[in-house]
mmCIF file with all atom_site columns, C-alpha atoms in Angstrom:
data_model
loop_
_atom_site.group_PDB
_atom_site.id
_atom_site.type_symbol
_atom_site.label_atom_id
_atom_site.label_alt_id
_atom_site.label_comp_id
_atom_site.label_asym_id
_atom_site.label_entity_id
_atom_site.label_seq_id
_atom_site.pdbx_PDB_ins_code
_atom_site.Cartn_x
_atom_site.Cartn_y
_atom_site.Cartn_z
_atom_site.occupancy
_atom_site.B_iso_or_equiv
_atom_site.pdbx_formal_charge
_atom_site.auth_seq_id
_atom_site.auth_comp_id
_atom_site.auth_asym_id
_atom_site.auth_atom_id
_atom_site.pdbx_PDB_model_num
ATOM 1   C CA . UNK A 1 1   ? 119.798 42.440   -126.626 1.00 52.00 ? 1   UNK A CA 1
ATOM 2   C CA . UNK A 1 2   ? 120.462 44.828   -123.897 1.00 59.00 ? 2   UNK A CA 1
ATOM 3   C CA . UNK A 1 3   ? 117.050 43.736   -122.586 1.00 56.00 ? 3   UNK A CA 1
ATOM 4   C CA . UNK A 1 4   ? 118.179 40.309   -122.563 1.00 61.00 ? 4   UNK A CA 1
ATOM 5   C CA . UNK A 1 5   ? 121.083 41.267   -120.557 1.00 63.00 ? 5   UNK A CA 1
ATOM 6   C CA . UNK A 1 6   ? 119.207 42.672   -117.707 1.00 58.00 ? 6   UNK A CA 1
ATOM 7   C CA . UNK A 1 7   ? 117.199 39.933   -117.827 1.00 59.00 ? 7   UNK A CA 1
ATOM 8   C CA . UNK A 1 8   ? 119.900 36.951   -117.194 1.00 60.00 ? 8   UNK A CA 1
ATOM 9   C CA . UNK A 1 9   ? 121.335 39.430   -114.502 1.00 63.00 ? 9   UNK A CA 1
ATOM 10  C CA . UNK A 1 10  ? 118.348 40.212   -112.568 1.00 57.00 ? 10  UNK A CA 1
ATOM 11  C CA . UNK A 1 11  ? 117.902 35.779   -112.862 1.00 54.00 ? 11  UNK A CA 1
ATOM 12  C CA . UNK A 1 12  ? 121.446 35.506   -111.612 1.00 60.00 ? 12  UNK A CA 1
ATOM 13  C CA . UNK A 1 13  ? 121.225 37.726   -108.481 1.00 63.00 ? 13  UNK A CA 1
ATOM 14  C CA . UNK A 1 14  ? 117.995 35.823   -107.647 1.00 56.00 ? 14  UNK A CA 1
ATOM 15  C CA . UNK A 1 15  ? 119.732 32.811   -107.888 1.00 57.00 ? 15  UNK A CA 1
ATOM 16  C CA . UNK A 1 16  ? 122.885 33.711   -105.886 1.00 59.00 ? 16  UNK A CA 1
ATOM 17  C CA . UNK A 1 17  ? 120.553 35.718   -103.182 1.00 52.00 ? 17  UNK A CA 1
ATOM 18  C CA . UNK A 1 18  ? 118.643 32.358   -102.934 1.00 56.00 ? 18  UNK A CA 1
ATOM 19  C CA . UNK A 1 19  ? 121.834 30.395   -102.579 1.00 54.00 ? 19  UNK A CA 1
ATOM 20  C CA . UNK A 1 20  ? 123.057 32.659   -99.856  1.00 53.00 ? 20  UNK A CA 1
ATOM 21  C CA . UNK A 1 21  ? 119.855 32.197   -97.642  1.00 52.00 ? 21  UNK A CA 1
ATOM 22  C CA . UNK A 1 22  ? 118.995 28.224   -98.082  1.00 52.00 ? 22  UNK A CA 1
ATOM 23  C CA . UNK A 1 23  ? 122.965 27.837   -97.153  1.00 55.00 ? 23  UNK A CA 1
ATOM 24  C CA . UNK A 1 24  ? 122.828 30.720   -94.253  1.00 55.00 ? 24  UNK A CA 1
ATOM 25  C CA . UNK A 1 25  ? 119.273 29.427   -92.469  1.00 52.00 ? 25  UNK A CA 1
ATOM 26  C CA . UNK A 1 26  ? 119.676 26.859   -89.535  1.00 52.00 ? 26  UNK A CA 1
ATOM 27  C CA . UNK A 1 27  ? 119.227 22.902   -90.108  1.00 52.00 ? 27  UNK A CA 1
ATOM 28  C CA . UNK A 1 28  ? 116.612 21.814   -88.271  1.00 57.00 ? 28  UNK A CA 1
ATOM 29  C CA . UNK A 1 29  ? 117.198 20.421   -85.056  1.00 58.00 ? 29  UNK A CA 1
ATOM 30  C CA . UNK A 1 30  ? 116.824 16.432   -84.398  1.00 63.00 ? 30  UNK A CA 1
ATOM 31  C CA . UNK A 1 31  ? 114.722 15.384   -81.815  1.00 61.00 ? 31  UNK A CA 1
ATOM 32  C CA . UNK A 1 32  ? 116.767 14.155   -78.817  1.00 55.00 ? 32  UNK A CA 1
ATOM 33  C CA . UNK A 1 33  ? 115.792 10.388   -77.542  1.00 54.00 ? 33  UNK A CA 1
ATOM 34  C CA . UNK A 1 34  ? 113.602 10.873   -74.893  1.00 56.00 ? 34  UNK A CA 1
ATOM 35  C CA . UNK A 1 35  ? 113.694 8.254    -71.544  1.00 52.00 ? 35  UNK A CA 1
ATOM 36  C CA . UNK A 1 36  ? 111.051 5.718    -71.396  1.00 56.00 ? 36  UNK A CA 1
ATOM 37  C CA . UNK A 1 37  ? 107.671 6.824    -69.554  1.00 60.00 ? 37  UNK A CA 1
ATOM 38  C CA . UNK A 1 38  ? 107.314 6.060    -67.029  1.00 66.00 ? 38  UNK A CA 1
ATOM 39  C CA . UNK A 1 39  ? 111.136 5.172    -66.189  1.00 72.00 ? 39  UNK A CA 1
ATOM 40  C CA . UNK A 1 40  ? 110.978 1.240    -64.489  1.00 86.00 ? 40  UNK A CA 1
ATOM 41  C CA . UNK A 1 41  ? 110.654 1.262    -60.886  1.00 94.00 ? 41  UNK A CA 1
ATOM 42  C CA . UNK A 1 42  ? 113.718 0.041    -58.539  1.00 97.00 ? 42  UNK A CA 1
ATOM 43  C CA . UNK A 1 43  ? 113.787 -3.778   -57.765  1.00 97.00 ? 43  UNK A CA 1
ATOM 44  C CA . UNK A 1 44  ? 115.875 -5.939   -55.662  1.00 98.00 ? 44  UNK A CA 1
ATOM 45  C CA . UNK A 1 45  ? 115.322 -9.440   -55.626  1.00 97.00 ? 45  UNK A CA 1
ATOM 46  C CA . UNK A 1 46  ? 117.277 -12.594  -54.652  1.00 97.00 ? 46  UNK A CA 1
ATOM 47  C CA . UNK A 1 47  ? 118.175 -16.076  -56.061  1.00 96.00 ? 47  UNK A CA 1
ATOM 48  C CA . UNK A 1 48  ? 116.593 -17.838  -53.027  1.00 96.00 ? 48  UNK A CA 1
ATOM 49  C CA . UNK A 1 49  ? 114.486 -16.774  -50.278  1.00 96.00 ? 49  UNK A CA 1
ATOM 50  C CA . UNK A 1 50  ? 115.473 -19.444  -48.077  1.00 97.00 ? 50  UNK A CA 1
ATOM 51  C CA . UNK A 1 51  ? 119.083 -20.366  -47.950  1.00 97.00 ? 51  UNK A CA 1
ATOM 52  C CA . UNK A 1 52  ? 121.320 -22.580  -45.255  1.00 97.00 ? 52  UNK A CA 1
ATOM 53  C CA . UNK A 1 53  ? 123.937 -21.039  -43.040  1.00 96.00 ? 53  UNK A CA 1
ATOM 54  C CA . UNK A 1 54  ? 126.970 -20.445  -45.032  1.00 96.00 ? 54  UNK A CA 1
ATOM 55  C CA . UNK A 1 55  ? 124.882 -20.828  -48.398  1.00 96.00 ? 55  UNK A CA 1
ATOM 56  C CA . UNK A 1 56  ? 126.066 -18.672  -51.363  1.00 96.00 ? 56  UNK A CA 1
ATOM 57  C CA . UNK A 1 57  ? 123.432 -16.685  -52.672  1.00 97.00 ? 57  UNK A CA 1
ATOM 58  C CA . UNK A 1 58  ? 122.937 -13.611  -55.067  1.00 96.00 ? 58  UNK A CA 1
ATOM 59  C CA . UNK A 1 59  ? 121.390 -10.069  -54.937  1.00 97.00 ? 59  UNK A CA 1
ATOM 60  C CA . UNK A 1 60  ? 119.911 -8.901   -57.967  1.00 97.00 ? 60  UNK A CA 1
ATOM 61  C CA . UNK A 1 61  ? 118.891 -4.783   -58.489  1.00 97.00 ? 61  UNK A CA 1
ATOM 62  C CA . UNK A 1 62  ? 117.537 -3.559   -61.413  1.00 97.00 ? 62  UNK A CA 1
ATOM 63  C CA . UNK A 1 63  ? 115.935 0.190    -62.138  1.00 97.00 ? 63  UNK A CA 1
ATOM 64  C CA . UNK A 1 64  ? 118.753 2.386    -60.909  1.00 97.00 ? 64  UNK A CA 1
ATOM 65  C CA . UNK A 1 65  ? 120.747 5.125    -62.649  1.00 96.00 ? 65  UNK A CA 1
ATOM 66  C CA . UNK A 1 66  ? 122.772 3.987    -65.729  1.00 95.00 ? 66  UNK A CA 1
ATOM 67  C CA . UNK A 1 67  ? 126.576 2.967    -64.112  1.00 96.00 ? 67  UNK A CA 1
ATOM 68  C CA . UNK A 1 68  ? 125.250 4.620    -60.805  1.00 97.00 ? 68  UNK A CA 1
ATOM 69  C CA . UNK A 1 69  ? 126.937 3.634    -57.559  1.00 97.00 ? 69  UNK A CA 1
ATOM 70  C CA . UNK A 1 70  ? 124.275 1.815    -54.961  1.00 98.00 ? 70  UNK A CA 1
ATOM 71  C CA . UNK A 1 71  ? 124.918 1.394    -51.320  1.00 98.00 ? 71  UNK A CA 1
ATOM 72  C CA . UNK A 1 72  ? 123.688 -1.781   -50.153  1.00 98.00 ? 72  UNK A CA 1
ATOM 73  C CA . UNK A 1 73  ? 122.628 -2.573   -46.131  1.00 98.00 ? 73  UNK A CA 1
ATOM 74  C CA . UNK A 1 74  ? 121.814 -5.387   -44.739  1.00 98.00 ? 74  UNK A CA 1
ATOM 75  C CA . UNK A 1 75  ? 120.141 -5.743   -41.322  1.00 97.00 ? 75  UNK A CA 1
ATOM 76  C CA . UNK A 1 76  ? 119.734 -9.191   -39.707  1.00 95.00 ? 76  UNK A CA 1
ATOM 77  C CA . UNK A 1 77  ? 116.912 -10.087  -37.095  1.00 95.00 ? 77  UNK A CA 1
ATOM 78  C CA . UNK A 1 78  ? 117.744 -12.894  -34.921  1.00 94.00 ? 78  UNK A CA 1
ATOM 79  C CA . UNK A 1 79  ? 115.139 -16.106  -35.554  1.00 86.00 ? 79  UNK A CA 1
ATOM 80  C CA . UNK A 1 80  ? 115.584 -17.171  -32.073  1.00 66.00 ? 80  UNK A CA 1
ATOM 81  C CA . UNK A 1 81  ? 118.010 -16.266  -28.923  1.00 59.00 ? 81  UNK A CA 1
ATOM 82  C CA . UNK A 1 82  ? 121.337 -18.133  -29.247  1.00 51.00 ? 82  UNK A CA 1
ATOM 83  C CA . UNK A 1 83  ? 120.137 -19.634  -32.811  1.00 51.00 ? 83  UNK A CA 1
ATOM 84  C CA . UNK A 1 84  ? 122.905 -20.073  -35.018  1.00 45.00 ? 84  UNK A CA 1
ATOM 85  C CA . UNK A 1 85  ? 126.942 -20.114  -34.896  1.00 41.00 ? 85  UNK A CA 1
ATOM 86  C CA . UNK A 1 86  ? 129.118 -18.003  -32.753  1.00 37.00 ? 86  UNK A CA 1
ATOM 87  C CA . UNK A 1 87  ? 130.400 -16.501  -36.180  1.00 37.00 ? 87  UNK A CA 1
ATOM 88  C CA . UNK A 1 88  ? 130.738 -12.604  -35.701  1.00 39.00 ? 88  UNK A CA 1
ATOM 89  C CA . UNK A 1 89  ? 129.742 -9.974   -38.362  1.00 40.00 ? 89  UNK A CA 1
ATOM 90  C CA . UNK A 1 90  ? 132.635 -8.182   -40.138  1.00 39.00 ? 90  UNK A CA 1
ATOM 91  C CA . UNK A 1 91  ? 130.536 -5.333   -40.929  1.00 40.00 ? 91  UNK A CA 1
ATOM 92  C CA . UNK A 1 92  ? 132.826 -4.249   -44.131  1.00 39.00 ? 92  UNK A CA 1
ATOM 93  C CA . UNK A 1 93  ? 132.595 -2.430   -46.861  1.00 39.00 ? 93  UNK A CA 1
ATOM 94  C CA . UNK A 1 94  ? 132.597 -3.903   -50.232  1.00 42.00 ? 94  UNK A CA 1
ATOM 95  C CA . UNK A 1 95  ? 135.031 -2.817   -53.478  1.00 40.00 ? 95  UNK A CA 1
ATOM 96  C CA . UNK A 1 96  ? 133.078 -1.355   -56.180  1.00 44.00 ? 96  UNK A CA 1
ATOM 97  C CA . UNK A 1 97  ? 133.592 -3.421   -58.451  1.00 46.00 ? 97  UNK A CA 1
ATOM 98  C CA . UNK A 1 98  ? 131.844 -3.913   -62.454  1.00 48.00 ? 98  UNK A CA 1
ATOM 99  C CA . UNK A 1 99  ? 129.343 -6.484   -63.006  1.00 49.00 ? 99  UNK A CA 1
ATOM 100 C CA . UNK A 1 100 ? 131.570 -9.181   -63.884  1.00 45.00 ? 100 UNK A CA 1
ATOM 101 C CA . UNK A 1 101 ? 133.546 -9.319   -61.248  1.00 47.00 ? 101 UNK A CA 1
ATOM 102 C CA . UNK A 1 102 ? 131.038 -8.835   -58.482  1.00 49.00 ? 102 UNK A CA 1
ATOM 103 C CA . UNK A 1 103 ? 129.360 -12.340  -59.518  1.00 49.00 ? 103 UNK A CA 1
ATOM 104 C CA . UNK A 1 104 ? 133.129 -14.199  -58.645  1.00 68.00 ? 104 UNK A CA 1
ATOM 105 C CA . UNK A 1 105 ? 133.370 -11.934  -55.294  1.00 90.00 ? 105 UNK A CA 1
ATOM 106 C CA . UNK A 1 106 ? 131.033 -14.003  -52.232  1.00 95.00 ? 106 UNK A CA 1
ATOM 107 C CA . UNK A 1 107 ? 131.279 -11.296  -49.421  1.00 96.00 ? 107 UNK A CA 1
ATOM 108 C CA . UNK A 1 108 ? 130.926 -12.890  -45.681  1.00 96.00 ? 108 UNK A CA 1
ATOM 109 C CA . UNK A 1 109 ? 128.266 -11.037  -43.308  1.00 96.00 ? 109 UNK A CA 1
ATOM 110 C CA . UNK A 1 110 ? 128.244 -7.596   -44.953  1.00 97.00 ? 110 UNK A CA 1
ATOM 111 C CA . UNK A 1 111 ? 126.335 -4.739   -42.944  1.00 97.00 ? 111 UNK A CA 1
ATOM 112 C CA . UNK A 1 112 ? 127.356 -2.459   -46.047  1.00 97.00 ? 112 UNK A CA 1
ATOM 113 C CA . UNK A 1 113 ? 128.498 -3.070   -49.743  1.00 96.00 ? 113 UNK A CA 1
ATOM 114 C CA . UNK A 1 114 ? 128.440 -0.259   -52.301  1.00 97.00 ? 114 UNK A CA 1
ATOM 115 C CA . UNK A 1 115 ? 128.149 -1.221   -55.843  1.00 96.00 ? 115 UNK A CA 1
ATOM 116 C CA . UNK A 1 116 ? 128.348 0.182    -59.611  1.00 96.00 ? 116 UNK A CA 1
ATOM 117 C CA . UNK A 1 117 ? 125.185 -0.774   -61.817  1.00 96.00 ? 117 UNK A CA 1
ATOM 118 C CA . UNK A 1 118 ? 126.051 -1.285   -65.060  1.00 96.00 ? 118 UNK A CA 1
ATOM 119 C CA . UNK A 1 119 ? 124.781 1.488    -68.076  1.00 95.00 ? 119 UNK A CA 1
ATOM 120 C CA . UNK A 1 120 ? 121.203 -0.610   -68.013  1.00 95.00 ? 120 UNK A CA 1
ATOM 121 C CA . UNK A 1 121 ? 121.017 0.042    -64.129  1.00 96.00 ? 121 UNK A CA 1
ATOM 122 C CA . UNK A 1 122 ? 121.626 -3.347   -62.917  1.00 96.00 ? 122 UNK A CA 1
ATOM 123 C CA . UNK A 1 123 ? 124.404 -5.029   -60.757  1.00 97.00 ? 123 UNK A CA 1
ATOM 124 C CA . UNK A 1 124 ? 124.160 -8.485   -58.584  1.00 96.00 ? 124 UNK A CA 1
ATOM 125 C CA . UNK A 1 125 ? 126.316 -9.344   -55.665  1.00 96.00 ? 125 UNK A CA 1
ATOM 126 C CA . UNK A 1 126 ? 127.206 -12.754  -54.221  1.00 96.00 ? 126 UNK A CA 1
ATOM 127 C CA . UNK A 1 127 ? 126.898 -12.946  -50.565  1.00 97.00 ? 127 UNK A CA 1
ATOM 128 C CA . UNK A 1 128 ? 126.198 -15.638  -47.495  1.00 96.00 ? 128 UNK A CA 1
ATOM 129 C CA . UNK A 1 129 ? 125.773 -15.549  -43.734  1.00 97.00 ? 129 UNK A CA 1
ATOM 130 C CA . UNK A 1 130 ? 127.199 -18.077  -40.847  1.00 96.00 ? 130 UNK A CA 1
ATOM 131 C CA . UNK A 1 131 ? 124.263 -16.618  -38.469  1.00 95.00 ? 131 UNK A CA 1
ATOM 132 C CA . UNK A 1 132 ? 120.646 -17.566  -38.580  1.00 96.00 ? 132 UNK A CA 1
ATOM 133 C CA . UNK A 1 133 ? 118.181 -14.669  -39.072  1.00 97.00 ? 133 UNK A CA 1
ATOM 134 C CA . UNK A 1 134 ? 115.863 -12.838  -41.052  1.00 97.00 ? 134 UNK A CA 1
ATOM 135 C CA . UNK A 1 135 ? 118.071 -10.162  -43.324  1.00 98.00 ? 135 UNK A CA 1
ATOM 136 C CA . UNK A 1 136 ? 116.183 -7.395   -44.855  1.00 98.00 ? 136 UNK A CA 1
ATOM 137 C CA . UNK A 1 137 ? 118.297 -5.520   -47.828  1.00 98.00 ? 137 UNK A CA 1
ATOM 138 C CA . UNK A 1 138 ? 118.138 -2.197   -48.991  1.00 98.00 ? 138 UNK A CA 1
ATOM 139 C CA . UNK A 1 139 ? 119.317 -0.543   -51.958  1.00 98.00 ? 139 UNK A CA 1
ATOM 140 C CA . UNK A 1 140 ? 120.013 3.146    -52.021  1.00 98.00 ? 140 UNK A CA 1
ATOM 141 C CA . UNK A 1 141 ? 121.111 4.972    -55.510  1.00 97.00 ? 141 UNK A CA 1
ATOM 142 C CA . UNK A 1 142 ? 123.358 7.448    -54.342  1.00 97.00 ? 142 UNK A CA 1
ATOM 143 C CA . UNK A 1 143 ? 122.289 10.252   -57.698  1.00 96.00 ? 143 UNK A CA 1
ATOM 144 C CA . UNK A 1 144 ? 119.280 8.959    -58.285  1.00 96.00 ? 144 UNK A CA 1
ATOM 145 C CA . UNK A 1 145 ? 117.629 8.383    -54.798  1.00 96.00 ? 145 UNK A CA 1
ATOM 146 C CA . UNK A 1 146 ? 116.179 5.359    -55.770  1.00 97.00 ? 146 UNK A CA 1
ATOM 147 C CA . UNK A 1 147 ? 115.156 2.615    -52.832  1.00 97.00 ? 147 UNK A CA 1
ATOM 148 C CA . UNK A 1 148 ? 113.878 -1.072   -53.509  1.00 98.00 ? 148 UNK A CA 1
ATOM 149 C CA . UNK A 1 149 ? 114.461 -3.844   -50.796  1.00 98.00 ? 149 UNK A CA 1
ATOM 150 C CA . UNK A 1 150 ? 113.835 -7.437   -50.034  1.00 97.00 ? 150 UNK A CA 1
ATOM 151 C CA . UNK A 1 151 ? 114.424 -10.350  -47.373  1.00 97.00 ? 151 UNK A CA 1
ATOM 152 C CA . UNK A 1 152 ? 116.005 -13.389  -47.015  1.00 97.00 ? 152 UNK A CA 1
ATOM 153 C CA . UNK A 1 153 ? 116.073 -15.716  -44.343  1.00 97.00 ? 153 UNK A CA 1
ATOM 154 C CA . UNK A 1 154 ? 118.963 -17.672  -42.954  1.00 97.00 ? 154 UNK A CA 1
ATOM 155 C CA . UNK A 1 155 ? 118.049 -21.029  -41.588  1.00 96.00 ? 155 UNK A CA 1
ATOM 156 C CA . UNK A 1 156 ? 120.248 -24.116  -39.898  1.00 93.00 ? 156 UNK A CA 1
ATOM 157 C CA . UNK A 1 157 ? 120.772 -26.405  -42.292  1.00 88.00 ? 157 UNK A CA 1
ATOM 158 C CA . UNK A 1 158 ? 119.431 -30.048  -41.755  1.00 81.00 ? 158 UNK A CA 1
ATOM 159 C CA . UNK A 1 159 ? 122.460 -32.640  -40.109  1.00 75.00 ? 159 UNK A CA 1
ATOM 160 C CA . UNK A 1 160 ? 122.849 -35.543  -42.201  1.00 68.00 ? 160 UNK A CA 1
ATOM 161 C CA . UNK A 1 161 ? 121.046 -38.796  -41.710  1.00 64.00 ? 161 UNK A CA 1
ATOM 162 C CA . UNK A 1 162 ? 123.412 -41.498  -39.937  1.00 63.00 ? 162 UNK A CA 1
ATOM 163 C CA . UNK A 1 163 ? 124.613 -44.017  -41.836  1.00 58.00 ? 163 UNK A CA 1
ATOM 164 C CA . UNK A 1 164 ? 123.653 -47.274  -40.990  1.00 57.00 ? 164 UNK A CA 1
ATOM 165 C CA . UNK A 1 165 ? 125.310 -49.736  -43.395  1.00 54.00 ? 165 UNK A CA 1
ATOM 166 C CA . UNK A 1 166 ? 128.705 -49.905  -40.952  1.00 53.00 ? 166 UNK A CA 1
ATOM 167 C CA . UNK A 1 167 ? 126.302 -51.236  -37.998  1.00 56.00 ? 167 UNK A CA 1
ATOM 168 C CA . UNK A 1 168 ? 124.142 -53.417  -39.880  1.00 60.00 ? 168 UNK A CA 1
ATOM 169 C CA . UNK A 1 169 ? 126.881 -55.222  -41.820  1.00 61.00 ? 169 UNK A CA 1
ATOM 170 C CA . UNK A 1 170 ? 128.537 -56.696  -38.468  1.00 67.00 ? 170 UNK A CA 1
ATOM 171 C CA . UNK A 1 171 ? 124.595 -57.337  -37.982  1.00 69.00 ? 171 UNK A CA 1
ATOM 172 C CA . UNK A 1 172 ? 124.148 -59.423  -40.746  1.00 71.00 ? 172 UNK A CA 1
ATOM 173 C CA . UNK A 1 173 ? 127.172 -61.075  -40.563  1.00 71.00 ? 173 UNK A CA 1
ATOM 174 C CA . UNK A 1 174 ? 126.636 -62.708  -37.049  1.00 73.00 ? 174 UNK A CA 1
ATOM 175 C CA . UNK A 1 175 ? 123.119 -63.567  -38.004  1.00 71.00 ? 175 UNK A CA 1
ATOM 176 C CA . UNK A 1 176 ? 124.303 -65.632  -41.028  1.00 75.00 ? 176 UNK A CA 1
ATOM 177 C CA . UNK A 1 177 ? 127.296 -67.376  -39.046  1.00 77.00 ? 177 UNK A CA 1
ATOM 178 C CA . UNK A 1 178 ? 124.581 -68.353  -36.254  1.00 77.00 ? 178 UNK A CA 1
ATOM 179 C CA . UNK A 1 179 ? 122.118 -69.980  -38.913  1.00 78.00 ? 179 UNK A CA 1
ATOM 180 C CA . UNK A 1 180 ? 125.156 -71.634  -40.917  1.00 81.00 ? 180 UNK A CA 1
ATOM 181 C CA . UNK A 1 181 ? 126.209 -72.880  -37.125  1.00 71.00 ? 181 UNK A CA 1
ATOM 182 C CA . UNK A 1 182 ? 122.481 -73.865  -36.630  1.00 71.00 ? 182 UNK A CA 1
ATOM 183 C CA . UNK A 1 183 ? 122.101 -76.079  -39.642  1.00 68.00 ? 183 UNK A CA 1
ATOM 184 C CA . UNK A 1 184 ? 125.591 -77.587  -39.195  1.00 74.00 ? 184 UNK A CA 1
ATOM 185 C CA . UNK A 1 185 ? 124.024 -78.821  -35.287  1.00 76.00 ? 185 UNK A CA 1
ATOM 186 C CA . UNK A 1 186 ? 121.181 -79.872  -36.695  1.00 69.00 ? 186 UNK A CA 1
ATOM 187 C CA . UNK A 1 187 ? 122.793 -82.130  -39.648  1.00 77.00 ? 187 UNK A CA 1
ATOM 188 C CA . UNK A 1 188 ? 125.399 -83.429  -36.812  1.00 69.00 ? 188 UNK A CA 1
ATOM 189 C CA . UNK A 1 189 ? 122.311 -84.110  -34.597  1.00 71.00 ? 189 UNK A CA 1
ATOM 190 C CA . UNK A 1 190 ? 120.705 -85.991  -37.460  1.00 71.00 ? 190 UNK A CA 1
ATOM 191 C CA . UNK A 1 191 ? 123.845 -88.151  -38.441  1.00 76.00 ? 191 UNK A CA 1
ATOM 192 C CA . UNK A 1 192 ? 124.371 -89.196  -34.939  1.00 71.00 ? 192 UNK A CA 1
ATOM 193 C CA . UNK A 1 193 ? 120.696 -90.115  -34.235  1.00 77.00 ? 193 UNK A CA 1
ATOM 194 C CA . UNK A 1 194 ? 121.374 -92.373  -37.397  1.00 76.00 ? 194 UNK A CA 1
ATOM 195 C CA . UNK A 1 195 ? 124.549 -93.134  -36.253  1.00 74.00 ? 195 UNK A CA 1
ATOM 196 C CA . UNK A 1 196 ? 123.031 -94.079  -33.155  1.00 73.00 ? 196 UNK A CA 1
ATOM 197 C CA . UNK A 1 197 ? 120.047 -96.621  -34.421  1.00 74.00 ? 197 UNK A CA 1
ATOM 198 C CA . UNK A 1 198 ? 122.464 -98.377  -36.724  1.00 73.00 ? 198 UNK A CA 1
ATOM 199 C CA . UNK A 1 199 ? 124.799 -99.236  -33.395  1.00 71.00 ? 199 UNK A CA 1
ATOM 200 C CA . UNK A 1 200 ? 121.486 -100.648 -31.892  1.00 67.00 ? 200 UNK A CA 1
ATOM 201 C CA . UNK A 1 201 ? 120.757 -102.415 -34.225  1.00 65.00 ? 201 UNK A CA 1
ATOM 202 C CA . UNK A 1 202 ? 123.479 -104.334 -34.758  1.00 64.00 ? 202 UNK A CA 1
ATOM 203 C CA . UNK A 1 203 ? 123.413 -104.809 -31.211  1.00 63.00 ? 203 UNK A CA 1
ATOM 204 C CA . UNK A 1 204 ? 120.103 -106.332 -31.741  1.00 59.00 ? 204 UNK A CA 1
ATOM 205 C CA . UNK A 1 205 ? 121.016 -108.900 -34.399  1.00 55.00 ? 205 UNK A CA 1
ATOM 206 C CA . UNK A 1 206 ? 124.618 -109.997 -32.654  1.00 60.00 ? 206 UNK A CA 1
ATOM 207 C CA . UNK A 1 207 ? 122.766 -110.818 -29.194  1.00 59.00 ? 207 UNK A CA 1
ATOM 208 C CA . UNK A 1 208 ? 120.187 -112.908 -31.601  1.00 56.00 ? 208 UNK A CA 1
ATOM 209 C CA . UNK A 1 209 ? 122.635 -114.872 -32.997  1.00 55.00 ? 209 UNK A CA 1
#
C-alpha cells in the first residue's frame, strides 16, 4: 500500500513537471510572408503615344512602393521652331491626391506633379498639353528610389474638311432653273414654229380660193 503511494506520487510530479515545461517552452514562430522575388520592376506607360494638342490623356505607373509618394517631371522638346500655340507652361505642382480622384483631376502643362501610389504601387494621372512637342516623363519614388519613364508626343491636330453642301446647293439650284428655263424655250420655240406653218397655210388655201 505504502508502495503504491509512492508510486501515484512519483506519476503525479512527472505529470505536473511535464505540464510546467510544454506550457513554459516558446510556440514556435510563424514564418513571416516574404516579398515576391524578384520584386516587379518600375513601369510608366501611357494611354496613347500620339495625342492632339489639348487631348486628355493618362499616365499609368506601376512597381513602386506600396502607398509611396512619386514625383512626376515632364520635359517637353519642341517638334519644330514656333510649332504649336502661344499657350505658356504653368509649371505647377500637383495635389497628392488617392487614386480615385487623380483619374477626375486633368492637370494643364505640368513640369512637376507628385503623386500617392496606391498599397499595390500604382497611381495614374490625367494630363494634356496646348504646345506641340515631344514630352519625356519620369517617375521618381521618393523611399524607394525607383525610376521608370516614357514619351509622348504632342502633335497639331488635323483642321476640319470644309463643308461643301452650302456652296453646292446654290450650285445645283441655278443649274436646274437654267435647264427648266431651257426646255420651257425650246417647247415655246416648237409651238410657235407650229404656230407659224398653220398661219401659212391658211394663207395658202385663202389666196387659192
Amino acid at each position: 500500500m505504502r508502495l503504491s503511494r509512492i508510486i501515484g506520487s512519483a506519476v503525479a510530479t512527472l505529470a505536473t513537471v511535464g505540464a510546467f515545461a510544454i506550457a513554459g517552452s516558446p510556440a514556435q514562430a510563424q514564418p513571416l510572408p516574404q516579398p515576391p522575388y524578384p520584386p516587379q520592376a518600375p513601369a510608366l506607360t501611357v494611354s496613347d503615344p500620339t495625342v492632339e494638342v489639348n487631348q486628355t490623356f493618362t499616365v499609368f505607373g506601376s512597381g513602386f512602393g506600396g502607398n509611396e509618394l512619386v514625383r512626376l517631371d515632364f520635359a517637353r522638346t519642341p517638334l519644330a521652331l514656333g510649332a504649336g500655340t502661344a499657350a505658356q507652361d504653368t509649371g505647377g505642382v500637383g495635389a497628392m491626391l488617392p487614386i480615385a480622384q487623380q483619374a477626375q483631376t486633368v492637370h494643364r502643362n505640368p513640369t512637376t506633379l507628385t503623386v500617392r501610389a496606391n498599397v499595390t504601387g500604382e497611381f495614374s494621372v490625367r494630363v494634356r498639353f496646348t504646345r506641340t512637342g515631344t514630352v519625356t516623363i519620369t517617375a521618381t519614388g521618393l523611399t524607394t528610389g525607383r525610376v521608370a519613364s516614357t514619351t509622348v508626343t504632342i502633335v497639331q491636330g488635323q483642321p476640319p474638311l470644309p463643308v461643301t453642301g452650302s456652296e453646292t446647293g446654290p450650285q445645283i439650284a441655278l443649274g436646274t432653273m437654267l435647264l427648266i428655263a431651257g426646255v420651257l424655250l425650246v417647247l415655246v420655240a416648237v409651238a410657235w414654229r407650229t404656230a407659224s406653218r398653220r398661219r401659212g397655210r391658211s394663207r395658202e388655201l385663202t389666196s387659192v380660193g
